[in-house]
Coordinates of C-alpha atoms in Angstrom, one line a residue:
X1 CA 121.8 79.2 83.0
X2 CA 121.7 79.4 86.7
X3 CA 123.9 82.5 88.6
X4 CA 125.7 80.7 90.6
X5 CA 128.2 82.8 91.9
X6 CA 129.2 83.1 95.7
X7 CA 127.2 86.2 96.1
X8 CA 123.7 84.2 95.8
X9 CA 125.0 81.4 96.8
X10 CA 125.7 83.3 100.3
X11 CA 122.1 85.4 99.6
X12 CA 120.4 82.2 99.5
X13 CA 122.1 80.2 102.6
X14 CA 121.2 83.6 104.5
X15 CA 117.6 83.1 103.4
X16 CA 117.5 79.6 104.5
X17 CA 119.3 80.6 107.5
X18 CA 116.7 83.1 108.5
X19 CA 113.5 81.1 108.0
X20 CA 110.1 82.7 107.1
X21 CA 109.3 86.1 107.8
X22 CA 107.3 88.8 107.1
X23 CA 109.4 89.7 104.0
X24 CA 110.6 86.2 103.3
X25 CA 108.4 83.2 101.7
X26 CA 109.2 79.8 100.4
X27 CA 107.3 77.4 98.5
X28 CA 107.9 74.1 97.4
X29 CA 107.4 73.5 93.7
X30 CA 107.5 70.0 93.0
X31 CA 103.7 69.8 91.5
X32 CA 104.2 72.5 89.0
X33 CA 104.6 75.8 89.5
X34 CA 102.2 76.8 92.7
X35 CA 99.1 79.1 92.1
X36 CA 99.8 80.4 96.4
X37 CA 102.9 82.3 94.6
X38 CA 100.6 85.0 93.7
X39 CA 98.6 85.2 96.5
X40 CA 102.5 86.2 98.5
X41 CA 103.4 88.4 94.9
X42 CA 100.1 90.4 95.8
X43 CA 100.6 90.6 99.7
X44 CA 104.1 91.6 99.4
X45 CA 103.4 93.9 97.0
X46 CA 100.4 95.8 99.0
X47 CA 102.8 95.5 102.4
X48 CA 106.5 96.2 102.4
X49 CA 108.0 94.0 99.1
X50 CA 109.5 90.7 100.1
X51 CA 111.5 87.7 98.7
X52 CA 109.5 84.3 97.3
X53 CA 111.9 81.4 97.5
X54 CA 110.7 79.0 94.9
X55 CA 111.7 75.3 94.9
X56 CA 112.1 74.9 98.8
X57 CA 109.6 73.5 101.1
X58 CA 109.3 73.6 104.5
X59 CA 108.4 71.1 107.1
X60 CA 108.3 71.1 110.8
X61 CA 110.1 74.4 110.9
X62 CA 112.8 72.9 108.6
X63 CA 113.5 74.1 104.8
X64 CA 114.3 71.0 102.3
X65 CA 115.2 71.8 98.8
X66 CA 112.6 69.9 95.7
X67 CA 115.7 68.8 94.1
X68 CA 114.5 70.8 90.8
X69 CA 116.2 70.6 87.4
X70 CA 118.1 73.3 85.8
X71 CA 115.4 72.9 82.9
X72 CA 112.4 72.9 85.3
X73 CA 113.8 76.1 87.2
X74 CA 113.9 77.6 83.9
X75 CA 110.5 76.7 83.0
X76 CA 109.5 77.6 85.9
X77 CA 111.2 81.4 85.0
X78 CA 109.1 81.7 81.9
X79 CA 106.1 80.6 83.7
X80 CA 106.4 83.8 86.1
X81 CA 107.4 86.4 83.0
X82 CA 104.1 85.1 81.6
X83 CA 102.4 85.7 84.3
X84 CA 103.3 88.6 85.7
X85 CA 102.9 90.8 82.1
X86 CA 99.2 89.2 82.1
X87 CA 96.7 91.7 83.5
X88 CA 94.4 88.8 83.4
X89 CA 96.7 87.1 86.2
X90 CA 98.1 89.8 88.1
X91 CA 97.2 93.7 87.6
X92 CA 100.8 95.0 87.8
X93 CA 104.3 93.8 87.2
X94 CA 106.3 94.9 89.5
X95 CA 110.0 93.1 89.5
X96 CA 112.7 94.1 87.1
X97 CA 114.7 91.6 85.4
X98 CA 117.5 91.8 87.9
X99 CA 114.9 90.9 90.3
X100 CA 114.4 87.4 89.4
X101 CA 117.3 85.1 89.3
X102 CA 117.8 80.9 89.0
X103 CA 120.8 79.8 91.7
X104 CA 122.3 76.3 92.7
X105 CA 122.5 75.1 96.0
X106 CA 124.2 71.5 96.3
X107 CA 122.1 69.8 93.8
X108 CA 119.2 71.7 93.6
X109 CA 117.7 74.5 91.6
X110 CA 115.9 77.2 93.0
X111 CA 113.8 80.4 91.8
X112 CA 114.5 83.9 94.0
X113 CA 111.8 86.1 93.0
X114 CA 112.0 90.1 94.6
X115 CA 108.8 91.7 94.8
X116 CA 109.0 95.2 95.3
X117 CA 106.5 97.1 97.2
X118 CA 104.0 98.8 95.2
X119 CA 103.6 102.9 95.5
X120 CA 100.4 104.1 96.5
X121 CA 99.4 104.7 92.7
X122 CA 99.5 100.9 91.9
X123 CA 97.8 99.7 95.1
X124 CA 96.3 97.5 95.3
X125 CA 98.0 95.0 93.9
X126 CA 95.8 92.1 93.2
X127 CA 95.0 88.5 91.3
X128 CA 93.0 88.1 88.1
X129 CA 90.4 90.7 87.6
X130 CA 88.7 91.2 90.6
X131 CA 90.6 93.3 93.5
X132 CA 88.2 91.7 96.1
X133 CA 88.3 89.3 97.6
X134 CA 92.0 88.7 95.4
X135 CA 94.0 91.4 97.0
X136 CA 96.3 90.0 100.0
X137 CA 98.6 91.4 102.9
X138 CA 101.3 90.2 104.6
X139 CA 101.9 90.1 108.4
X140 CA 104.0 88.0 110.7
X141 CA 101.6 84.9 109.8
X142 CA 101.8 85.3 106.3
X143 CA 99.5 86.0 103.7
X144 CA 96.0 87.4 104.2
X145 CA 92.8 87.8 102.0
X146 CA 92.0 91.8 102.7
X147 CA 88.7 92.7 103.2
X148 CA 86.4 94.5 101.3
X149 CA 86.9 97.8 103.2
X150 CA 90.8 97.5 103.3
X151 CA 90.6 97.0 99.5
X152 CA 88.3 100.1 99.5
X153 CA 90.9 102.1 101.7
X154 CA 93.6 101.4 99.1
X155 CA 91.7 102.3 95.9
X156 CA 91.4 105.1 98.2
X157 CA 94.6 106.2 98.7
X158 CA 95.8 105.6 95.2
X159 CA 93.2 108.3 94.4
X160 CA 94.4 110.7 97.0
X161 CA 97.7 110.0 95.6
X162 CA 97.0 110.4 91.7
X163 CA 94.5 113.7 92.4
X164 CA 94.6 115.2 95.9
X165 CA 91.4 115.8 97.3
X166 CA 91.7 120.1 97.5
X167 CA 92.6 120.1 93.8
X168 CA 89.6 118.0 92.8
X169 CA 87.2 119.9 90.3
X170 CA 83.5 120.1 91.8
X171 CA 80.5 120.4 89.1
X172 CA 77.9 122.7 88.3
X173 CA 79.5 126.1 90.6
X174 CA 79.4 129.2 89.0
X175 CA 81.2 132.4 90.0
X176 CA 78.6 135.4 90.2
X177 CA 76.4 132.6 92.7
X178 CA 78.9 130.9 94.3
X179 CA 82.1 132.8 94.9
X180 CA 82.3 135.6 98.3
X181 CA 83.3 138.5 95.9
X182 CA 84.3 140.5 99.2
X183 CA 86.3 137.6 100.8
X184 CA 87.9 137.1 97.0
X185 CA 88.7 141.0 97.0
X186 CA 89.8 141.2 100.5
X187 CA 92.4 138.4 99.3
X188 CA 93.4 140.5 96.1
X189 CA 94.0 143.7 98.3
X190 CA 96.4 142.2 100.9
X191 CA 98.3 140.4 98.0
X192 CA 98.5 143.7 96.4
X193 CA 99.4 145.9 99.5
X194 CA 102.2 143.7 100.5
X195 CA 103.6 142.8 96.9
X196 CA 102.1 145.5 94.9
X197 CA 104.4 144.7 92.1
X198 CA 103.2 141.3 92.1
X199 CA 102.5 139.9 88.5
X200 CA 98.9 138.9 89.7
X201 CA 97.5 142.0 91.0
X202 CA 96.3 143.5 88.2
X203 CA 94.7 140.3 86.1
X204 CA 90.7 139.5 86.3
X205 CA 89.5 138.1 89.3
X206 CA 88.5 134.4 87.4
X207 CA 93.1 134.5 85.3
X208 CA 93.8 135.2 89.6
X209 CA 91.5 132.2 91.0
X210 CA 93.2 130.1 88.0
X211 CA 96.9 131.2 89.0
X212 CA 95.8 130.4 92.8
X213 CA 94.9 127.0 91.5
X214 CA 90.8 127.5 92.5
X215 CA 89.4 127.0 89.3
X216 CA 90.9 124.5 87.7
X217 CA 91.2 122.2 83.9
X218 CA 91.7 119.0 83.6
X219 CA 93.7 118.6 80.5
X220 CA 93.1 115.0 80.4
X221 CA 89.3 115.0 79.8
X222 CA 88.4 118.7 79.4
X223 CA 86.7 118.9 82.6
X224 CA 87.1 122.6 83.9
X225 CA 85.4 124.3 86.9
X226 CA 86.3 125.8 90.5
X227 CA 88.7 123.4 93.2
X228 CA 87.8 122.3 96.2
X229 CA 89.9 124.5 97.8
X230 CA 88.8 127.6 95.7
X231 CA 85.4 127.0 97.1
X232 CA 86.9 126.4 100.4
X233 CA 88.9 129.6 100.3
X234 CA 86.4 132.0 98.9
X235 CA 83.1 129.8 98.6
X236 CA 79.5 131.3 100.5
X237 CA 78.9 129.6 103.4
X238 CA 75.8 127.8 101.5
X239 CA 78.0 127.2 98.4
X240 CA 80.5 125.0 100.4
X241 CA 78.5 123.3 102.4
X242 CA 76.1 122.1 99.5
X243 CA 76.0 118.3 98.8
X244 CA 78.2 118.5 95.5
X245 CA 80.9 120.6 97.5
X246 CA 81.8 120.1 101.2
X247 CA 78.5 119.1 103.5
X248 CA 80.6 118.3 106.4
X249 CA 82.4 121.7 106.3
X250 CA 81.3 123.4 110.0
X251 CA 83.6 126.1 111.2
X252 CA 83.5 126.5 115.1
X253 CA 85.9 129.0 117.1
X254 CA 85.3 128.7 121.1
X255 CA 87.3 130.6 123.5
X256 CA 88.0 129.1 126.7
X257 CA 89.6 131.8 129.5
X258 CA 91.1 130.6 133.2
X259 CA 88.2 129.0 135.1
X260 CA 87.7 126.9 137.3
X261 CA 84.4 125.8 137.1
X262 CA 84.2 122.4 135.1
X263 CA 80.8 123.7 134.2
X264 CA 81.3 126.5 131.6
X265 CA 82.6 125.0 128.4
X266 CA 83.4 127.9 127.1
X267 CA 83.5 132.2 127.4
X268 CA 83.3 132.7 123.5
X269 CA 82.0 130.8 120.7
X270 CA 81.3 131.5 116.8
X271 CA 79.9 129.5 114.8
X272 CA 77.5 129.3 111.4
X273 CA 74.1 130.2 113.3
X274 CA 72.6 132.5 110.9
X275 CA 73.8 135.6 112.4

């Protein structure tokens, strides 16, 4: 049965009221129930959430209700619950049950389907089993098909998200050939001078880099081996810059004192020259 109580009774008048908007969608549903819904479920999902308004269509910048049957609104409820726990349809279900509610306006039936945003871990949200060219956003227009690159950026960020880039494990470094023993025991010594009791000062130099977080195990797979940031932190110079660690890593202090001559870039520089 239908909620038809005055609180989405008012909900829904305030939708109508409003019109379309970047976080508001409505779709007739007279021909069945419309395959565009997931196109909006996806772009609302990947953008900021948004409400989907089924069984009203608009026309010339006016709203007109289908006229839809308590039986054909609840139909039309089993046909999204289908749907949305299909990963052949959509990759993630987002709404709760409370999210999707049936309501009675005058004489017609209508579908108000929430669609939460999706966090960074699910995104992106997207149609079937392809993300591209099936993953959508929303903007002021409405939906749009995201390109290949802003899928890319998304699959992206989810990563970032899920594993952040410093904590990643690299492959194949080893600690006699890869690790500054000085710079690591310079570390140790200042730890140790200004918290001598400190549980960590007097455990091996590979138990410290695995309390710091530098070498690392993946419990998941097994995978073991030194961070990103542990190579960063006490890597050689050769070690991080290598292709399977950081080949864009370029330190490069300059020193600029009170001039005035637009001509001198600089009084001081060091940089990674060989010296």
């Amino acid at each position: 049965m239908a909620e038809n109580t005055t609180d989405i009774y008012s909900r829904v008048k305030a939708l109508i009221d409003e019109g379309e908007t970047s976080e508001i969608e409505f779709k007739s549903a007279n021909g069945g129930f419309p395959g565009s819904f997931w196109e909006s479920y996806s772009a609302f999902a990947n953008t900021n959430g948004g409400t989907i308004v089924l069984g009203v269509a608009e026309k010339n910048g006016r709203l007109f209700f289908d006229g839809l049957t308590e039986e054909t609104a609840t139909q039309y409820k089993k046909n999204f619950w289908d749907c949305a726990h299909n990963r052949g349809k959509i990759n993630a279900c987002l709404p709760r049950e409370s999210d999707v509610k049936m309501a009675q306006i005058d004489n017609s039936y209508i579908l108000i389907c929430y669609i939460p945003r999706a966090s960074y871990e699910i995104r992106p949200v997207y149609i079937g089993s392809n993300p591209f060219g099936n993953t959508y956003r929303r903007n002021h227009e409405g939906d749009y098909r995201c390109t290949d690159a802003e899928v890319r950026r998304m699959f992206a960020d989810a990563e970032h998200d899920r594993h952040p880039q410093d904590g990643r494990i690299l492959v194949g470094f080893d600690f006699d050939r890869d690790i500054d023993i000085e710079s690591l025991h310079q570390y140790r010594q200042t730890l140790a001078s200004l918290q001598p009791f400190h549980p960590w000062v007097g455990i091996s130099d590979m138990d410290f880099l695995k309390k710091l977080g530098a070498y690392a195990t993946e419990y998941e797979t097994g995978k073991e081996g030194f961070t990103l940031a542990g190579i960063l932190m006490f890597g050689k110079y050769d070690s991080i810059t290598n292709n399977s660690g950081d080949p864009m890593y370029f330190v490069d202090y300059r020193e600029t004192l009170a001039t005035d001559n637009p001509d001198i870039r600089w009084t001081h520089r060091i940089y990674p020259d060989g010296l």
